[in-house]
Short mmCIF file of C-alpha atoms in Angstrom, two decimals:
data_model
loop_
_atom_site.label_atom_id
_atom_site.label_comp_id
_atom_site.label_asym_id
_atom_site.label_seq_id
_atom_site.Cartn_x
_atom_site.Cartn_y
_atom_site.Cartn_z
CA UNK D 8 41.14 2.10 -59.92
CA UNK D 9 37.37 2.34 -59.81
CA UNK D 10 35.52 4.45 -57.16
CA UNK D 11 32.71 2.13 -56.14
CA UNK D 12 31.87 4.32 -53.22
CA UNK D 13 28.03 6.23 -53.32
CA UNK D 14 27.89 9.31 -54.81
CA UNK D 15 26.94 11.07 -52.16
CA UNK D 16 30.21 9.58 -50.19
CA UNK D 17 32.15 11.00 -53.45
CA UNK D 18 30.55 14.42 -53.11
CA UNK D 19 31.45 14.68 -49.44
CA UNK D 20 34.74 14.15 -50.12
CA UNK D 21 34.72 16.54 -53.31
CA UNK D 22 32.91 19.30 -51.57
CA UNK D 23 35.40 19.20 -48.64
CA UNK D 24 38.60 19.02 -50.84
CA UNK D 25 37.03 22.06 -52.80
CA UNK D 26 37.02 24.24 -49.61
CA UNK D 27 40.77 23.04 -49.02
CA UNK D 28 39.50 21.58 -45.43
CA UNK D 29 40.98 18.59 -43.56
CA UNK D 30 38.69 16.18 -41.70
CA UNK D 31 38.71 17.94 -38.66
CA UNK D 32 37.74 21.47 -40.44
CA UNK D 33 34.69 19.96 -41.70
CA UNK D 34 34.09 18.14 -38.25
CA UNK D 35 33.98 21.50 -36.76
CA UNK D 36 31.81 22.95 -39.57
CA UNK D 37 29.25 19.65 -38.92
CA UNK D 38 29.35 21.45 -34.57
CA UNK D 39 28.72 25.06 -36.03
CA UNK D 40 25.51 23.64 -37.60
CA UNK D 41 24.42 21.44 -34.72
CA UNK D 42 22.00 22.28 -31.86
CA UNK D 43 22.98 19.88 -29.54
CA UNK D 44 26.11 18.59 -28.16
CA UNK D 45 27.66 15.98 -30.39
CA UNK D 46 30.51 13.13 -29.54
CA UNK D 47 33.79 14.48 -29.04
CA UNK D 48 36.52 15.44 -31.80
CA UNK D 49 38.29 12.18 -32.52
CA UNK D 50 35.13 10.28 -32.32
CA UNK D 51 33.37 12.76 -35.04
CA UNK D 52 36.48 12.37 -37.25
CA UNK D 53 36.15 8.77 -37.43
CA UNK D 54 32.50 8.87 -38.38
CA UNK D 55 33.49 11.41 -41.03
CA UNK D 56 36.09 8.87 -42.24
CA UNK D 57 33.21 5.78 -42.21
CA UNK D 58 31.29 8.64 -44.31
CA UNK D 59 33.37 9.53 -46.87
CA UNK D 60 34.42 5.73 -47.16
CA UNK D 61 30.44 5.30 -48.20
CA UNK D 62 28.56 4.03 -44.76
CA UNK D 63 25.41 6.32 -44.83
CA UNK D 64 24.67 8.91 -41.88
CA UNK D 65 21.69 8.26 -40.28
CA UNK D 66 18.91 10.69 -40.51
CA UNK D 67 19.84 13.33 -37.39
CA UNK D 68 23.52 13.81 -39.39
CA UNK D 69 22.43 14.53 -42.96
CA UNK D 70 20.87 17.73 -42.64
CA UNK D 71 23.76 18.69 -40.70
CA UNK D 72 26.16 17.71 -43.53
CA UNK D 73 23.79 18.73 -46.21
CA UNK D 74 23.94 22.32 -44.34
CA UNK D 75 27.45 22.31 -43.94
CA UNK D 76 28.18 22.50 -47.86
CA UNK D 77 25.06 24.62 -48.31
CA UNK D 78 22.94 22.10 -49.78
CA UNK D 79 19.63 20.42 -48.77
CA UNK D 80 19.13 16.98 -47.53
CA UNK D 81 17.24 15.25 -50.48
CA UNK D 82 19.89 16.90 -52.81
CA UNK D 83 22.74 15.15 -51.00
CA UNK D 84 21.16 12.23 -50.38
CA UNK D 85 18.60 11.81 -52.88
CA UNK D 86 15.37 9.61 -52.17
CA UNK D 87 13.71 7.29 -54.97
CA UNK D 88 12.17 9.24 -57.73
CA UNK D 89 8.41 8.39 -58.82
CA UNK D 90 9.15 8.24 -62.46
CA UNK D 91 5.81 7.70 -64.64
CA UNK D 92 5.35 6.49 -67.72
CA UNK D 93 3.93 7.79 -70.98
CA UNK D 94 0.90 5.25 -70.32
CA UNK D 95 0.10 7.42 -67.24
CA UNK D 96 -3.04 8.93 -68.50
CA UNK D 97 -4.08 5.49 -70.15
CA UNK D 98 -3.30 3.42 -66.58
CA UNK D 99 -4.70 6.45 -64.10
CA UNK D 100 -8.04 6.96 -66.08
CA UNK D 101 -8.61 4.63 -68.80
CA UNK D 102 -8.40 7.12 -71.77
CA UNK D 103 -6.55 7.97 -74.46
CA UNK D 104 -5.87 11.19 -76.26
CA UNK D 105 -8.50 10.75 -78.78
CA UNK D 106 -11.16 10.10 -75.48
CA UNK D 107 -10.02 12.93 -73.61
CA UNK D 108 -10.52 15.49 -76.31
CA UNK D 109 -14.20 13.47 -77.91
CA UNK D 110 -15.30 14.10 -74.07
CA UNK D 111 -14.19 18.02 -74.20
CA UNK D 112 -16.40 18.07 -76.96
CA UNK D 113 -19.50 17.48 -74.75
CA UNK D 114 -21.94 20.14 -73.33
CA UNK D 115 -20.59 19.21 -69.55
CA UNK D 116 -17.30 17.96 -68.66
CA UNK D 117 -17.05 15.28 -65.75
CA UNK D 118 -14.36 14.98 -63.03
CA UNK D 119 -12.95 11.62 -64.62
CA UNK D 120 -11.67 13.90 -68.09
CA UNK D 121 -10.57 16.73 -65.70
CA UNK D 122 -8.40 14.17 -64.07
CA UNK D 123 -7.28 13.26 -67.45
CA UNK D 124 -6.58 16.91 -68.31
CA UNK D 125 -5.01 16.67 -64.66
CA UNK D 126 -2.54 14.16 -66.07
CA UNK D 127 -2.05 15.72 -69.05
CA UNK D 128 -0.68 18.88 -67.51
CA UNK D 129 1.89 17.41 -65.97
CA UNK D 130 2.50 14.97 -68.36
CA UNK D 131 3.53 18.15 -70.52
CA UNK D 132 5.63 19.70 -67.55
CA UNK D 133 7.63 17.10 -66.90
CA UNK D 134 8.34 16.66 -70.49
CA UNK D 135 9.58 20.27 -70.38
CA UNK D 136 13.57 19.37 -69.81
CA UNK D 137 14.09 17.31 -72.69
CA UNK D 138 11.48 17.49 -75.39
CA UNK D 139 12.11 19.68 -78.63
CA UNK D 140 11.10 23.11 -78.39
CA UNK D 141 8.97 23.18 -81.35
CA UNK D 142 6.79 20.06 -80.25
CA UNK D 143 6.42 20.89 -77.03
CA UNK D 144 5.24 24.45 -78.07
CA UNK D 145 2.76 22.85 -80.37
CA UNK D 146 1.46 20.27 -77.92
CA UNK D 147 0.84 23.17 -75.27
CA UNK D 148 -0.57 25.26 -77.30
CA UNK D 149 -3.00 22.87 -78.29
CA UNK D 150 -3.75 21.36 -74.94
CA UNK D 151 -4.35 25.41 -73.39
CA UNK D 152 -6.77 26.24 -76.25
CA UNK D 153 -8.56 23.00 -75.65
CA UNK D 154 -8.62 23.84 -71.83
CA UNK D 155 -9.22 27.22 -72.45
CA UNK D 156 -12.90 26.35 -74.40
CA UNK D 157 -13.50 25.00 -71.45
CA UNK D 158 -14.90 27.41 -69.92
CA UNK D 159 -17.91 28.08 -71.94
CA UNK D 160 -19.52 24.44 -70.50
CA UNK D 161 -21.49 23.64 -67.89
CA UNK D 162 -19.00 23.50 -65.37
CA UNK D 163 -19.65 23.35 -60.99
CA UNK D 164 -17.75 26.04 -59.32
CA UNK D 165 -14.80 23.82 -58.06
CA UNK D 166 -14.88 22.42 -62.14
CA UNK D 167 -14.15 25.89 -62.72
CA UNK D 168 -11.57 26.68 -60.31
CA UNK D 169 -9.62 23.56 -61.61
CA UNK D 170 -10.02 24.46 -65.36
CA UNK D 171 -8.46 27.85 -64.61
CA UNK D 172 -5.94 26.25 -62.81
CA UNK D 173 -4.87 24.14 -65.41
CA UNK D 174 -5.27 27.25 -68.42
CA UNK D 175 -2.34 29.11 -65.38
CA UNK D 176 -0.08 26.24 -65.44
CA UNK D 177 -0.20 25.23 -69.66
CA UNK D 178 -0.01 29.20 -70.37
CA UNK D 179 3.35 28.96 -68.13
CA UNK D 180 4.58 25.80 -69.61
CA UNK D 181 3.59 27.65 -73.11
CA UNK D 182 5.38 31.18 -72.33
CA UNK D 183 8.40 29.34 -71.16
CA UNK D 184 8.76 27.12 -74.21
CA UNK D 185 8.25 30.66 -76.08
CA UNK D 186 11.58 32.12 -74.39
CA UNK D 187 13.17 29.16 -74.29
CA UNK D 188 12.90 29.36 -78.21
CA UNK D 189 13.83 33.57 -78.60
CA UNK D 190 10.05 34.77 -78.69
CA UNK D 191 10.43 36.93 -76.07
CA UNK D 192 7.26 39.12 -77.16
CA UNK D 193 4.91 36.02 -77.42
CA UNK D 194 6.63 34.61 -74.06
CA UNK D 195 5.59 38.19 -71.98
CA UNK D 196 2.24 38.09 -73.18
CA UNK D 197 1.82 34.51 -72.09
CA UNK D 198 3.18 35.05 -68.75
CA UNK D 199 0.79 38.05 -68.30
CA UNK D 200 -1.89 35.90 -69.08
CA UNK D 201 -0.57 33.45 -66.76
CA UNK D 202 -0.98 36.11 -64.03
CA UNK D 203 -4.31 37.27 -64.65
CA UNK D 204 -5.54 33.59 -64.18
CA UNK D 205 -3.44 33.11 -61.29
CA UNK D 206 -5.25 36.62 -59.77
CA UNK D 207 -9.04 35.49 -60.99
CA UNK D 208 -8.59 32.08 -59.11
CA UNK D 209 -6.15 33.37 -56.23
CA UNK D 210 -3.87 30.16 -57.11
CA UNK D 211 -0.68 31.91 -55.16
CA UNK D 212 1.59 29.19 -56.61
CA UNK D 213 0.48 29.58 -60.57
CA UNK D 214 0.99 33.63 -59.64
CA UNK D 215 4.61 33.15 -57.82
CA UNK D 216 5.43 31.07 -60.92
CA UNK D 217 4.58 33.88 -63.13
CA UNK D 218 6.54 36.54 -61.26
CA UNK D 219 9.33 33.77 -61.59
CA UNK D 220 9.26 33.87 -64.97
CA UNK D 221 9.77 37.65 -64.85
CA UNK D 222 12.68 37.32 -63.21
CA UNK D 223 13.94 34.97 -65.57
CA UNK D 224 13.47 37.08 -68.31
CA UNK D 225 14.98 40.11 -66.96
CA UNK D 226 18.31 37.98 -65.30
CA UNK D 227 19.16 37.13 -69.07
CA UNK D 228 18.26 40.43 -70.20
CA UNK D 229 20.67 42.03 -68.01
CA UNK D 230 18.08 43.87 -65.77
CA UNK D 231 19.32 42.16 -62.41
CA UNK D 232 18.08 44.76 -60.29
CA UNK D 233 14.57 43.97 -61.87
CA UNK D 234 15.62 40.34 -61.31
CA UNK D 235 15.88 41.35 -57.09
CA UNK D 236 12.18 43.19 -57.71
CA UNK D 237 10.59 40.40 -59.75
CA UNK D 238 11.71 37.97 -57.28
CA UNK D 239 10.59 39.42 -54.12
CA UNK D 240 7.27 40.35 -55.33
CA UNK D 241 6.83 36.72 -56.08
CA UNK D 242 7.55 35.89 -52.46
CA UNK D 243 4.96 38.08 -50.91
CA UNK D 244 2.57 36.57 -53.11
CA UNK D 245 3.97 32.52 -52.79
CA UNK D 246 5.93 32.54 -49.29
CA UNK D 247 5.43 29.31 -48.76
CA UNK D 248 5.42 27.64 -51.77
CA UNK D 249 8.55 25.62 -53.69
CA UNK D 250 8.82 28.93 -56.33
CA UNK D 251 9.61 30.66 -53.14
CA UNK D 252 13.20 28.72 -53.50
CA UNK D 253 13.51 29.27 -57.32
CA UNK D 254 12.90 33.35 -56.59
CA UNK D 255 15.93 32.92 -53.79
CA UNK D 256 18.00 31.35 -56.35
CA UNK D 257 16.75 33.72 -59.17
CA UNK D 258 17.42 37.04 -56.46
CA UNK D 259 20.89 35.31 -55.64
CA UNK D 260 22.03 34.60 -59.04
CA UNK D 261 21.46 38.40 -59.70
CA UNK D 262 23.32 39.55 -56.59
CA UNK D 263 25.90 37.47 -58.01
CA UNK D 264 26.29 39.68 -61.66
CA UNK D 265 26.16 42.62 -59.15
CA UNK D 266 29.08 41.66 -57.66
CA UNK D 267 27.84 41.51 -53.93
CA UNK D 268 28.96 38.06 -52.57
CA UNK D 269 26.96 39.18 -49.03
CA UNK D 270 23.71 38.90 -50.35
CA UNK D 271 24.25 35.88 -52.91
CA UNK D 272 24.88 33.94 -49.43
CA UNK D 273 22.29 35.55 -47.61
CA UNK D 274 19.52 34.55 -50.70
CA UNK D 275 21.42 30.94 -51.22
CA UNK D 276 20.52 30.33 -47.49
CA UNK D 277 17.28 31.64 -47.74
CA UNK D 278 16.00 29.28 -50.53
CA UNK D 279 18.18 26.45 -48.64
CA UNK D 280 16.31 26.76 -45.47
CA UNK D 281 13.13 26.96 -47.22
CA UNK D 282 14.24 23.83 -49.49
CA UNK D 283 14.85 21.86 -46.22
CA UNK D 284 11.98 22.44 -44.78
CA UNK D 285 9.45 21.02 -47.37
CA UNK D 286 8.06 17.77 -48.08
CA UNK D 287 9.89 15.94 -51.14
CA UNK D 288 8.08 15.94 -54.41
CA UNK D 289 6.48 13.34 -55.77
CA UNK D 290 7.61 14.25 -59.78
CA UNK D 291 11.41 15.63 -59.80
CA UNK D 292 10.41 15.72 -63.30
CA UNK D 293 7.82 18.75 -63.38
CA UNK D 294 9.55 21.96 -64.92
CA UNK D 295 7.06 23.74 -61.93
CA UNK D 296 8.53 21.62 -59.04
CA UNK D 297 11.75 23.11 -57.15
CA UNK D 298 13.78 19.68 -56.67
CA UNK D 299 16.80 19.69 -54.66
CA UNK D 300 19.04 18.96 -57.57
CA UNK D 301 18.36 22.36 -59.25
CA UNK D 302 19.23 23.74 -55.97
CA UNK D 303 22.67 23.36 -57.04
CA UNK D 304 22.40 24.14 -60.14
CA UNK D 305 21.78 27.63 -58.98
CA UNK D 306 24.86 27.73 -56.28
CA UNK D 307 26.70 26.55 -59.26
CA UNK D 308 25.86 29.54 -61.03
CA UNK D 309 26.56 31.92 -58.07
CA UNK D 310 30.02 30.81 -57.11
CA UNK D 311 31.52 30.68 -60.99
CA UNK D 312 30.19 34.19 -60.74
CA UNK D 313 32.00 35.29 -57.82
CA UNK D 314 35.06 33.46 -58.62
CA UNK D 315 34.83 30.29 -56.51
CA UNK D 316 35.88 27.67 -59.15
CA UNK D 317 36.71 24.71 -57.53
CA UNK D 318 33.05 24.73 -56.07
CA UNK D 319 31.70 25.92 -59.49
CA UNK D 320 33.36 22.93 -60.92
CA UNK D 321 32.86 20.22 -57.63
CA UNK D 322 28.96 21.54 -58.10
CA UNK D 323 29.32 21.01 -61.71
CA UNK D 324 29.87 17.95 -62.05
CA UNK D 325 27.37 17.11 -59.52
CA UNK D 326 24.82 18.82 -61.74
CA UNK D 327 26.14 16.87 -64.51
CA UNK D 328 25.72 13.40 -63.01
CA UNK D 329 22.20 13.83 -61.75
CA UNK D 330 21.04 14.97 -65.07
CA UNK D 331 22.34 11.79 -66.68
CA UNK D 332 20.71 7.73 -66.59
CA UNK D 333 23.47 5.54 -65.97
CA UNK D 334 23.01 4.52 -70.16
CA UNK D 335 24.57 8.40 -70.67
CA UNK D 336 21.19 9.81 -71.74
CA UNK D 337 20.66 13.66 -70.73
CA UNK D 338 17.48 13.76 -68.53
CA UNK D 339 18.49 17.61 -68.22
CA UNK D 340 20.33 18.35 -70.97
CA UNK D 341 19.65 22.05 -70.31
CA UNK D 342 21.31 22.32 -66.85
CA UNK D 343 23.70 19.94 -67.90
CA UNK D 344 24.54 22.45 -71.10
CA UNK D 345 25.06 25.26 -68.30
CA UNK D 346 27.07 22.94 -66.09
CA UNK D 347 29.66 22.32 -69.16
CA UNK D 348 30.18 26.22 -69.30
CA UNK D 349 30.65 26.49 -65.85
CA UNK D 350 33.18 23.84 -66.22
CA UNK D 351 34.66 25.71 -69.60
CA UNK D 352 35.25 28.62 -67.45
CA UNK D 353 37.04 27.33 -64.78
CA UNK D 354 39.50 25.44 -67.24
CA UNK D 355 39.68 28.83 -68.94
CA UNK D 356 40.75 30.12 -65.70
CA UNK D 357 43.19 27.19 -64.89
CA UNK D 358 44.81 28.13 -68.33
CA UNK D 359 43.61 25.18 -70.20
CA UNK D 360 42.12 26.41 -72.98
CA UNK D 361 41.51 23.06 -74.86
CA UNK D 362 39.61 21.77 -72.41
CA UNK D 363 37.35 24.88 -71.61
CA UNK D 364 36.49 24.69 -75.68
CA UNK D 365 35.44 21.40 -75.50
CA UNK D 366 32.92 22.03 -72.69
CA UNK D 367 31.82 25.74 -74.49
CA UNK D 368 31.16 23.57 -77.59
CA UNK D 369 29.37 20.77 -75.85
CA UNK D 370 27.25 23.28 -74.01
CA UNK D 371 26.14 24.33 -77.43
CA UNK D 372 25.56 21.03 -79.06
CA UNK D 373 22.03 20.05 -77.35
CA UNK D 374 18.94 19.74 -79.43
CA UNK D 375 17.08 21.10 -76.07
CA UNK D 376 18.50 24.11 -75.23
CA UNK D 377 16.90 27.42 -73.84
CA UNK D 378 18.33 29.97 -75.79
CA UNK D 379 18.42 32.79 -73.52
CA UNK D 380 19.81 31.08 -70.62
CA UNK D 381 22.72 29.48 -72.66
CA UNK D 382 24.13 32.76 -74.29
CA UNK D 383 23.87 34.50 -71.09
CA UNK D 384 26.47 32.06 -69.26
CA UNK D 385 28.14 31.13 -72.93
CA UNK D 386 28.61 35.10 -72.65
CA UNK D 387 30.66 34.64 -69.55
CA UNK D 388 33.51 31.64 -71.25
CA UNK D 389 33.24 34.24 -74.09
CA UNK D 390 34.77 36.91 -71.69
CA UNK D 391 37.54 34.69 -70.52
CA UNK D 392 38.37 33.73 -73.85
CA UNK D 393 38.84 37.50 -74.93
CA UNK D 394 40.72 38.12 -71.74
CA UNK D 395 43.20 34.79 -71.97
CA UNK D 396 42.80 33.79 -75.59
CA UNK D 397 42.25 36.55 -77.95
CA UNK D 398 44.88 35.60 -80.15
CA UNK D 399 44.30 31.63 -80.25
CA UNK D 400 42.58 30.73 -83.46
CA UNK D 401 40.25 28.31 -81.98
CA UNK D 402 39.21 30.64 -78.69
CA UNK D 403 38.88 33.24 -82.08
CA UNK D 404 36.21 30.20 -83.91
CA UNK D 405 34.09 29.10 -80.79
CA UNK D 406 33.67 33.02 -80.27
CA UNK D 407 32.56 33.45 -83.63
CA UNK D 408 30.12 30.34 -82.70
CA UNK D 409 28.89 31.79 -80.06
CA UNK D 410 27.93 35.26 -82.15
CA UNK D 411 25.96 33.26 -84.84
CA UNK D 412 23.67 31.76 -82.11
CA UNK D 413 23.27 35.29 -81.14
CA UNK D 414 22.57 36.48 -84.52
CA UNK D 415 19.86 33.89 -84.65
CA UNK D 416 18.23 35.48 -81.44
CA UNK D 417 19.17 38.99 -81.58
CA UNK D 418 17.51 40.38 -78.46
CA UNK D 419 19.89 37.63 -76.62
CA UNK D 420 22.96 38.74 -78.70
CA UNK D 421 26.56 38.71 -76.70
CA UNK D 422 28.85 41.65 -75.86
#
């Protein structure tokens, strides 16, 4: 039988079933995490039934289930993406490519091109999850240097300010694409330079980004205490922006390879409450913007890490279903690669060891993949598949996969 219910009913239901509770446990959960007084046990349990059965909670309940299986509101219960198309620049401002860089050619630069540029930007961002490495990298890098020359015209002092602005954000975009692709030398040097813009124009976000990126680099380097530092110096720097959430995530997913389940929690619930507390973006599409999906995504990470696999595999799958169109193409076909090894390890744990190759081999199939990131959890199935599998001729081939990925990117190269 099909299961026409909403997917957030479905993941109600999943994320209770996970946590082995009845009805009732997660009714008394839903009190823990309410201020006031609510309706009395066998009236809450009936509502929790009309829930599960797909009848939407109205808006004072789904923070308080959202809470209850550590998620955030918008991630639960998603609201209508703004999705823009590739005409964007052409529709917003009237100019194409060719425009855009004819007027960049000019002595002085008006504000109808920097909106352009504007566009452009985030045009590039967004494109971040899904387009090939290599073209994105050579799109960026030709969209900074244009933005960079810049700054020898005749520009006003806000013209300025917003030129730098958008040199911070390409040089991220550029020196993620660069580690995303192995060049972790070229990547450093990018984010450094992301910084020192981010410091000349006091842009907090642009500089919390950078110090993101740090932490990124040293989580799959193994350098998770570095990972904690990185992190919290981008929080005294961005406290109230959305990287503020990534760096909890980022700290937590450390605390998690450390072993120390405490603190994962405590830095889970610190980027949740700062997730729930902030407006919902605009573009879920922007690599730069913290949307409540990827909020997930992280837990996900945490809890296969400390051994919690049926909500490593319940978050999963979530990941995997809101980073496909209902046609089956991958809009995140990187944190859908990392959602198939979570799910590869839990089946390697459950003792099924054809299914956990199927999702380690899937993981590794995407043309958009960030290399790093990928052998650092693919290093994780690889472990289970010593421990369980050693002597199984196809744990033995995917294992010998996995080491000529590693080969190719030997600063990322598994144990």
């Amino acid at each position: 039988m099909t299961d026409d219910r909403p997917a957030w009913a479905r993941r109600i239901a999943a994320e209770r079933a996970a946590r082995d509770w009845s009805q009732r446990d997660a009714v008394k959960a839903l009190r823990a995490h309410a201020t006031g007084e609510l309706p009395a046990d066998d009236s809450m349990i009936r509502q929790w039934k009309r829930w599960e059965s797909g009848q939407i909670p109205n808006e004072f309940y789904r923070p308080l289930i959202a809470a209850v299986f550590g998620t955030v509101t918008h991630a639960l219960f998603p609201a209508p993406a703004r999705r823009d198309g590739n005409s964007e620049i052409l529709t917003a401002t009237g100019m194409e490519t060719l425009e855009i860089v004819s007027r960049l050619n000019r002595s002085d630069v008006d504000n109808a091109t920097l909106d352009a540029l504007r566009i452009t930007t985030d045009r590039l961002c967004s494109e971040y999850p899904y387009m090939p490495s290599a073209q994105l990298l050579i799109e960026g890098r030709q969209w900074l240097r244009r933005v960079v020359e810049l700054h020898s015209k005749s520009l006003t002092l806000a013209q300025h300010r917003e030129v730098l602005a958008l040199s911070g954000w390409l040089a991220l975009l550029v020196g993620c694409v660069e580690y995303d692709s192995g060049d972790r030398h070229a990547a450093e040097s990018t984010r450094r330079a992301a910084l020192s813009i981010a410091t000349e124009s006091e842009h907090a976000e642009i500089s919390g980004w950078a110090h993101e990126m740090r932490a990124w680099f040293a989580l799959t380097t193994g350098d998770y205490r570095g990972v904690i530092a990185a992190a919290q110096a981008g929080v005294e720097v961005a406290p109230h922006q959305s990287v503020a959430v990534q760096l909890a995530g980022q700290e937590a997913k450390a605390w998690a390879r450390l072993g120390d389940r405490r603190q994962v929690e405590v830095a889970l619930d610190k980027g949740r409450r700062l997730l729930e507390g902030m407006p919902h973006p605009e573009n879920l599409d922007n690599h730069f913007v913290v949307d409540p999906a990827k909020f997930d995504f992280y837990a996900m990470d945490c809890y296969r890490l400390v051994g919690e696999d049926k909500l490593a595999g319940t978050l999963a799958a979530e990941v995997l279903r809101a980073g496909t169109d209902f046609d089956g193409t991958e809009r995140k076909p990187m944190r859908n690669a990392e959602a198939r090894v979570t799910l590869g390890v839990t089946a390697a744990r459950e003792g099924d060891l054809e299914q956990a190759l199927i999702m380690g081999e899937r993981a590794l199939e995407g043309e958009r993949q960030s290399v790093p990131s990928l052998i650092m959890t693919s290093r994780e199935l690889a472990a289970e598949m010593k421990r369980r599998y050693a002597s199984e001729p196809a744990a033995q081939e995917y294992l010998a996969h996995l080491r000529d990925l590693g080969r190719a990117k030997p600063g990322f190269l598994p144990q």
